[in-house]
Coordinates of C-alpha atoms in Angstrom, one line a residue:
M1 CA 149.2 66.8 283.3
L2 CA 147.1 69.6 283.9
A3 CA 147.0 72.6 281.4
G4 CA 149.2 75.3 282.8
S5 CA 151.2 73.3 285.1
G6 CA 154.2 74.7 283.7
Y7 CA 153.5 78.0 285.5
A8 CA 156.5 80.2 286.1
G9 CA 155.4 83.1 288.2
N10 CA 155.8 84.0 291.7
N11 CA 158.1 81.7 293.5
D12 CA 156.3 81.9 296.9
A13 CA 153.3 80.1 295.2
D14 CA 155.1 77.2 293.6
V15 CA 155.1 73.5 294.8
Q16 CA 158.5 73.7 296.4
S17 CA 157.5 76.5 298.5
L18 CA 154.2 74.8 299.7
L19 CA 156.2 71.7 300.3
A20 CA 158.7 73.8 302.7
Q21 CA 155.8 75.3 304.6
C22 CA 154.1 71.8 304.9
K23 CA 157.0 70.4 306.9
P24 CA 156.4 69.8 310.6
N25 CA 158.0 72.7 312.9
N26 CA 157.8 75.3 310.2
G27 CA 155.8 78.4 310.5
G28 CA 153.8 78.0 307.5
W29 CA 152.3 74.5 308.6
S30 CA 148.9 75.9 309.1
Y31 CA 148.9 77.8 306.1
C32 CA 149.6 74.6 304.2
L33 CA 147.1 72.6 306.1
G34 CA 144.3 75.3 305.0
Y35 CA 145.4 75.4 301.5
V36 CA 145.6 71.8 300.9
G37 CA 142.4 71.2 302.9
G38 CA 140.4 73.9 301.1
V39 CA 141.5 72.4 297.6
A40 CA 140.6 69.0 298.8
D41 CA 137.2 69.9 300.1
M42 CA 136.3 71.5 296.7
M43 CA 137.6 68.4 294.8
A44 CA 135.7 66.0 297.1
M45 CA 132.6 68.0 296.6
N46 CA 133.1 67.8 292.8
G47 CA 133.7 64.1 293.2
V48 CA 130.1 63.8 294.6
L49 CA 128.5 66.2 292.4
S50 CA 129.9 65.7 289.1
P51 CA 133.0 63.6 288.9
R52 CA 135.4 65.2 286.5
P53 CA 138.8 63.8 286.5
A54 CA 140.6 67.1 286.3
L55 CA 138.9 68.7 289.3
S56 CA 137.7 65.8 291.3
I57 CA 138.6 63.2 293.9
C58 CA 136.5 60.2 295.0
V59 CA 137.2 59.4 298.7
G60 CA 134.3 57.1 299.5
Q61 CA 132.4 56.8 302.5
T62 CA 135.2 57.7 304.9
I63 CA 136.2 61.4 304.4
P64 CA 140.0 61.8 304.8
T65 CA 141.3 64.2 307.4
Y66 CA 143.1 67.5 306.6
G67 CA 146.3 65.8 307.8
A68 CA 145.8 62.9 305.3
Y69 CA 145.5 65.4 302.5
Q70 CA 148.4 67.4 303.4
Q71 CA 150.5 63.9 304.0
A72 CA 149.4 63.0 300.3
F73 CA 150.7 66.4 298.9
I74 CA 154.0 66.0 300.9
N75 CA 154.5 62.5 299.5
W76 CA 153.7 63.4 296.0
A77 CA 155.8 66.6 296.0
E78 CA 158.9 64.8 297.4
A79 CA 158.4 62.2 294.6
H80 CA 158.0 64.8 291.8
P81 CA 160.8 67.4 292.1
E82 CA 160.5 68.0 288.5
K83 CA 157.3 69.6 289.4
W84 CA 158.6 71.9 292.1
Q85 CA 158.5 75.0 289.9
S86 CA 154.7 74.4 289.0
H87 CA 152.1 76.6 290.8
Q88 CA 151.3 75.1 294.2
G89 CA 147.5 74.8 293.2
F90 CA 148.3 72.5 290.3
G91 CA 150.7 70.5 292.7
V92 CA 147.9 70.1 295.2
I93 CA 145.2 69.2 292.6
E94 CA 147.7 66.6 291.1
S95 CA 148.7 65.0 294.3
L96 CA 145.0 64.6 295.4
R97 CA 144.0 63.1 291.9
A98 CA 146.8 60.5 292.3
T99 CA 145.7 59.5 295.8
W100 CA 142.0 59.7 295.5
P101 CA 141.2 59.0 291.7
C102 CA 137.7 58.9 290.5
P103 CA 136.8 55.8 288.6

């Protein structure tokens, strides 16, 4: 668990709200894609430059699409309703680390 993942602040910035925006046919879908993709880009670059488990993912030679990153977040969030009140950033980080861990 990441430090601070018990965040209890702005409800519009929690895992549950981001999950709702990530669903198809939702007006927030492009926000979700950009948000998750931006975090994933940063974490993938960290995985290449200086793998640190908390802030890195290791994707290998074939870089996943933003859609794959987004689907990883959706799958993780749906499987972890106990994390829905955590800040969306922590949820995205945890979901990507779970899907593309660094050795």
